[in-house]
CSV table of N, CA, C and O in Angstrom, one decimal:
chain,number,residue,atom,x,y,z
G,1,UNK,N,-132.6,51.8,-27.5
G,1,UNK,CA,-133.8,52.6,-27.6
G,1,UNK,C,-133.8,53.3,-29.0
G,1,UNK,O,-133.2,54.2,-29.5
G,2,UNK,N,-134.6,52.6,-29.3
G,2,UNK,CA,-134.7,53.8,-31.0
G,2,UNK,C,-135.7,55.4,-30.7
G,2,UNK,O,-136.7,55.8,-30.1
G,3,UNK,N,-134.7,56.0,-31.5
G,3,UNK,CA,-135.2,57.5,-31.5
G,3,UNK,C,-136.8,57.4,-32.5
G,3,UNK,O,-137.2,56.7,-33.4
G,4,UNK,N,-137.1,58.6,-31.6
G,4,UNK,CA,-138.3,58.9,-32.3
G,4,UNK,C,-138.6,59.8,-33.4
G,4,UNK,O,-138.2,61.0,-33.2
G,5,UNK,N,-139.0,59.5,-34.4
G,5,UNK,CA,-138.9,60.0,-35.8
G,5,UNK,C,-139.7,61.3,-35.6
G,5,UNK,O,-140.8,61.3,-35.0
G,6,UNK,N,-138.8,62.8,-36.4
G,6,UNK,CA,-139.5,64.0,-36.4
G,6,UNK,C,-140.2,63.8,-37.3
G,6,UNK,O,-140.0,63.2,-38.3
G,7,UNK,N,-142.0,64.8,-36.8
G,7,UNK,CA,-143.0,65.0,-37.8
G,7,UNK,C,-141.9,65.7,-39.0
G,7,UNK,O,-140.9,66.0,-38.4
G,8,UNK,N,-141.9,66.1,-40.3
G,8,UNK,CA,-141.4,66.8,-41.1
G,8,UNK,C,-142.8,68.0,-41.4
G,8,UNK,O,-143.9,68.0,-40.8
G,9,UNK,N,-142.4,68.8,-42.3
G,9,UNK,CA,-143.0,69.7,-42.9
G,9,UNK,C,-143.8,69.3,-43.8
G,9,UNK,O,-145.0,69.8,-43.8
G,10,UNK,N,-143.5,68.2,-44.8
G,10,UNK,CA,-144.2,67.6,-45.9
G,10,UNK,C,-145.3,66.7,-45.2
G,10,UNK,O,-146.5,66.8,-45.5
G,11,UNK,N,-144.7,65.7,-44.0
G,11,UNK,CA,-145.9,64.8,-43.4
G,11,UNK,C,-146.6,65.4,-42.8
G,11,UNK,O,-147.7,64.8,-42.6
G,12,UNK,N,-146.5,66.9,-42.2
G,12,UNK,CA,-147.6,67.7,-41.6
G,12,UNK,C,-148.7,68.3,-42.9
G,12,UNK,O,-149.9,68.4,-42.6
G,13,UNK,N,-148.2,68.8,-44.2
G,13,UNK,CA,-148.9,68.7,-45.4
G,13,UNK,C,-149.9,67.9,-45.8
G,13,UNK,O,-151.0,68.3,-46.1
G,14,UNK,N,-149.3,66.3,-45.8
G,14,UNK,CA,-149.7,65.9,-46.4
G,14,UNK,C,-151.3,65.4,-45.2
G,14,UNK,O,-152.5,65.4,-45.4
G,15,UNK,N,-150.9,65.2,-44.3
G,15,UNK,CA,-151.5,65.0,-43.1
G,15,UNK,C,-152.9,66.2,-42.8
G,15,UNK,O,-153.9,65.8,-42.2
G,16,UNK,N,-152.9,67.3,-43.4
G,16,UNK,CA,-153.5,68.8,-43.8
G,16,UNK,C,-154.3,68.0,-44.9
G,16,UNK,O,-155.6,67.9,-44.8
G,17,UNK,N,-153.8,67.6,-45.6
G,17,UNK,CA,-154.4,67.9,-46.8
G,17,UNK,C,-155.6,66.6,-47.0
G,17,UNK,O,-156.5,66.6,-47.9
G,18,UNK,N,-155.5,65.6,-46.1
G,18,UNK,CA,-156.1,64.4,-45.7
G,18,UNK,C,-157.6,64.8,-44.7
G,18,UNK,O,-158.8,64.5,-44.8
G,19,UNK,N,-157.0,65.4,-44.0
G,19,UNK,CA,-158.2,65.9,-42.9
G,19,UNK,C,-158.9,66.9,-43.7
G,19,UNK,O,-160.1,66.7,-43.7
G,20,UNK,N,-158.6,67.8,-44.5
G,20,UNK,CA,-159.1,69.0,-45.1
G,20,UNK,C,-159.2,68.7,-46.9
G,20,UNK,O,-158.5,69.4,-47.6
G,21,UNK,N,-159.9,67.9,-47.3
G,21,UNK,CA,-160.3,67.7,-48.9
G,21,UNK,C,-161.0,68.9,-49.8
G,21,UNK,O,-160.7,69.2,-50.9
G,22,UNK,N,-161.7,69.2,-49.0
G,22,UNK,CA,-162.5,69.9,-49.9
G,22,UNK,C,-162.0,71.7,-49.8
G,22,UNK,O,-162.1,72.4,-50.8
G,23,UNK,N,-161.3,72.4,-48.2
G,23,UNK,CA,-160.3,73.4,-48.3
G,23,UNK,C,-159.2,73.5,-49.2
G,23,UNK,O,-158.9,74.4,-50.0
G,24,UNK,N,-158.6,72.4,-49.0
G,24,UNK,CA,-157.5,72.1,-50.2
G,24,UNK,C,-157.8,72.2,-51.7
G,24,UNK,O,-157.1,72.8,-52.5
G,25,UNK,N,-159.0,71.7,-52.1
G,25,UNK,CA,-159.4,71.7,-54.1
G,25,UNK,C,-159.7,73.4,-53.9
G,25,UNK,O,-159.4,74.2,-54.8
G,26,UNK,N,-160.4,73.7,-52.9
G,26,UNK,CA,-160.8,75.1,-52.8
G,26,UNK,C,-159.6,75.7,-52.8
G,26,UNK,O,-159.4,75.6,-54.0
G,27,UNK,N,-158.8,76.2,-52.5
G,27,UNK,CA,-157.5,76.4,-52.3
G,27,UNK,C,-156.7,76.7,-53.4
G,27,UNK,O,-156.4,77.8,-53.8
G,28,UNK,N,-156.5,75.0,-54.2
G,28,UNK,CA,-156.5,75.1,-55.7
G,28,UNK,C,-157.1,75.8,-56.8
G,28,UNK,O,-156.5,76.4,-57.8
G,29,UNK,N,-158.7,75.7,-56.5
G,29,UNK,CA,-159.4,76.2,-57.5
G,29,UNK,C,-159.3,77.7,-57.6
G,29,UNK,O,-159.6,78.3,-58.7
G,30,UNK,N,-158.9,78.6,-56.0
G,30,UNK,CA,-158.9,79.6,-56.3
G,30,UNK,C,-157.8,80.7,-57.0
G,30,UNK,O,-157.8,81.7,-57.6
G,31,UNK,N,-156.6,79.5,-56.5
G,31,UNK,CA,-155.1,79.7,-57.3
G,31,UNK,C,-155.4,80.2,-58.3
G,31,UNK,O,-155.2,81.3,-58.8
G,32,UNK,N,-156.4,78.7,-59.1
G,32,UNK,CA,-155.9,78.7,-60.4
G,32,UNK,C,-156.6,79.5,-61.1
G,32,UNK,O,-156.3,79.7,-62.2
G,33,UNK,N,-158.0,80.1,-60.5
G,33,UNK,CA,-158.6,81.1,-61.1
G,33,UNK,C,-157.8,82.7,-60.8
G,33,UNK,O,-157.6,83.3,-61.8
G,34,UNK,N,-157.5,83.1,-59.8
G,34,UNK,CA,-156.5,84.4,-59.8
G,34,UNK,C,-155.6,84.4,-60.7
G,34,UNK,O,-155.2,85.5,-61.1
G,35,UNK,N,-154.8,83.0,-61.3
G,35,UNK,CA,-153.6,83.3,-61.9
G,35,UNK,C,-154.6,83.6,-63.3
G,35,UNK,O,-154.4,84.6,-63.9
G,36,UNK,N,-155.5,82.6,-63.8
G,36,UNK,CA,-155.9,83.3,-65.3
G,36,UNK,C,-156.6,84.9,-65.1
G,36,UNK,O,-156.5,85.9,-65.9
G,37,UNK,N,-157.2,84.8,-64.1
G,37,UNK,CA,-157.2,86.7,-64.5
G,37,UNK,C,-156.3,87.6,-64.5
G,37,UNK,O,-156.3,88.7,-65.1
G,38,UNK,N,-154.9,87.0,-63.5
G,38,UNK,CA,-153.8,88.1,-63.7
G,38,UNK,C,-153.1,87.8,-65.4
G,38,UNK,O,-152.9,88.8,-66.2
G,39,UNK,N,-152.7,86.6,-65.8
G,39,UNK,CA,-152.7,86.3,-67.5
G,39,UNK,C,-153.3,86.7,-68.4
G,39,UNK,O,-152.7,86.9,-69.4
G,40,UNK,N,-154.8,87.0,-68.1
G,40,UNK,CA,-155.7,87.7,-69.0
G,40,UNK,C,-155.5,89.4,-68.8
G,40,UNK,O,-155.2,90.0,-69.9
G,41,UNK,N,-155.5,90.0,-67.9
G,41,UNK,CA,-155.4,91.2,-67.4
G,41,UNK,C,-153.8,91.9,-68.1
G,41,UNK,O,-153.8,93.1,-68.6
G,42,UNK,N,-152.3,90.6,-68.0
G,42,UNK,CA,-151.6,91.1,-69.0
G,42,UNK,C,-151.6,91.0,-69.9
G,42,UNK,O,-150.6,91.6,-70.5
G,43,UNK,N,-152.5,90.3,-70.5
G,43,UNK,CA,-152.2,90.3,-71.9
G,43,UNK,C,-153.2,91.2,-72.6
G,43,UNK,O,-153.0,91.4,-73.8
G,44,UNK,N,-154.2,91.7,-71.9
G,44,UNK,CA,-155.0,93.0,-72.2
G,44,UNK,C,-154.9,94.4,-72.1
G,44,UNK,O,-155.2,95.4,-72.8
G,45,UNK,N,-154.2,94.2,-71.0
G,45,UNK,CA,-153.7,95.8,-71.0
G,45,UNK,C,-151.8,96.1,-71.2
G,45,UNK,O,-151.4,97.2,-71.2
G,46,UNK,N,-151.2,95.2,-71.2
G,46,UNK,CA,-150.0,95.1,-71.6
G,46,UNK,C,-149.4,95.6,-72.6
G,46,UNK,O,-148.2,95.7,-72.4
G,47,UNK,N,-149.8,96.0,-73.6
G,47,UNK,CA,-149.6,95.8,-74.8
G,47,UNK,C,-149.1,94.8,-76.1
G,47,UNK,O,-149.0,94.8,-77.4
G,48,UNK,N,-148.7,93.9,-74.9
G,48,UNK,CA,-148.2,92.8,-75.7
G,48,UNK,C,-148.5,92.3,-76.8
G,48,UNK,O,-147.8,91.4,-77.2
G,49,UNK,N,-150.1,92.9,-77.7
G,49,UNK,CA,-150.5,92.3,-78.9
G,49,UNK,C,-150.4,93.7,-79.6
G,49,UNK,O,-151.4,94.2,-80.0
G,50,UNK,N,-149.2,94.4,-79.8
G,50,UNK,CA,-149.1,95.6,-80.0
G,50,UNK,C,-147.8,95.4,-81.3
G,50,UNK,O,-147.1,94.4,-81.3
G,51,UNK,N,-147.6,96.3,-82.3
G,51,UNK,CA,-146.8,95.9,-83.4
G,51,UNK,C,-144.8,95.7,-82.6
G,51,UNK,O,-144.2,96.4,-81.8
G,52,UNK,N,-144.6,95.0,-83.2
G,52,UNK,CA,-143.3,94.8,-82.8
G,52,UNK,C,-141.9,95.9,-82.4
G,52,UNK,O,-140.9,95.9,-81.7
G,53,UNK,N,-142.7,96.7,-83.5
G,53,UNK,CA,-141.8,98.0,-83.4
G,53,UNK,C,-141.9,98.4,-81.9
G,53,UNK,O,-140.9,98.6,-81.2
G,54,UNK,N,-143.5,98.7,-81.4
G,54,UNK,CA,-144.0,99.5,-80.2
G,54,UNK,C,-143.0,98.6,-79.3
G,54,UNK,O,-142.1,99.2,-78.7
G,55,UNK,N,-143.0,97.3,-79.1
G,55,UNK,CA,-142.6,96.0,-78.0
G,55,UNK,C,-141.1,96.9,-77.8
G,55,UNK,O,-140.7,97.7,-76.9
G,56,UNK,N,-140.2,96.3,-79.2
G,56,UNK,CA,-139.0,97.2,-78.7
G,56,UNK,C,-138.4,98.2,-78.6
G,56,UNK,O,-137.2,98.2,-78.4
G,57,UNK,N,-139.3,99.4,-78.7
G,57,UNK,CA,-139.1,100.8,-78.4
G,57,UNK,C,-139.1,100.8,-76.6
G,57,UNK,O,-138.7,101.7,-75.9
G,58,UNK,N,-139.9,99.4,-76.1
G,58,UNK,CA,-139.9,99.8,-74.7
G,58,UNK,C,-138.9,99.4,-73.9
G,58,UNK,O,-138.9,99.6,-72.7
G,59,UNK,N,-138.1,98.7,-74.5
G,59,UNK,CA,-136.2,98.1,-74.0
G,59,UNK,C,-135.8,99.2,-74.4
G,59,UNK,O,-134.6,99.5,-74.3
C-alpha cells in the first residue's frame, strides 16, 4: 500500500495563489508600495543626505 503524500506548506501556497490571482498581485502591489514609502520616508527624514562629518558624529 503506498502512503499517502503530505499536503506541504509550499503546495498549500502555491494552491492559494491559483485560486486567489488577483488577492495575491494585490498583496504584492501593496508590499511593494509600503516598502517605497518607508525608503522614501528614510531617506527624508534620516539624515542620510546630510555632510559626512554629521553621519559619523552619530557612531
Amino acid at each position: 500500500m503506498a502512503r499517502k503524500k503530505r499536503q506541504t506548506l509550499r503546495d498549500r501556497y502555491d494552491q492559494w495563489l491559483c485560486n486567489h490571482p488577483v488577492a495575491a498581485y494585490a498583496i504584492v502591489g501593496v508590499s511593494m508600495a509600503a516598502a517605497v514609502v518607508v525608503i522614501f520616508l528614510f531617506v527624508t527624514f534620516s539624515g542620510f543626505g546630510s555632510s559626512a562629518e554629521f553621519i559619523y558624529n552619530q557612531f
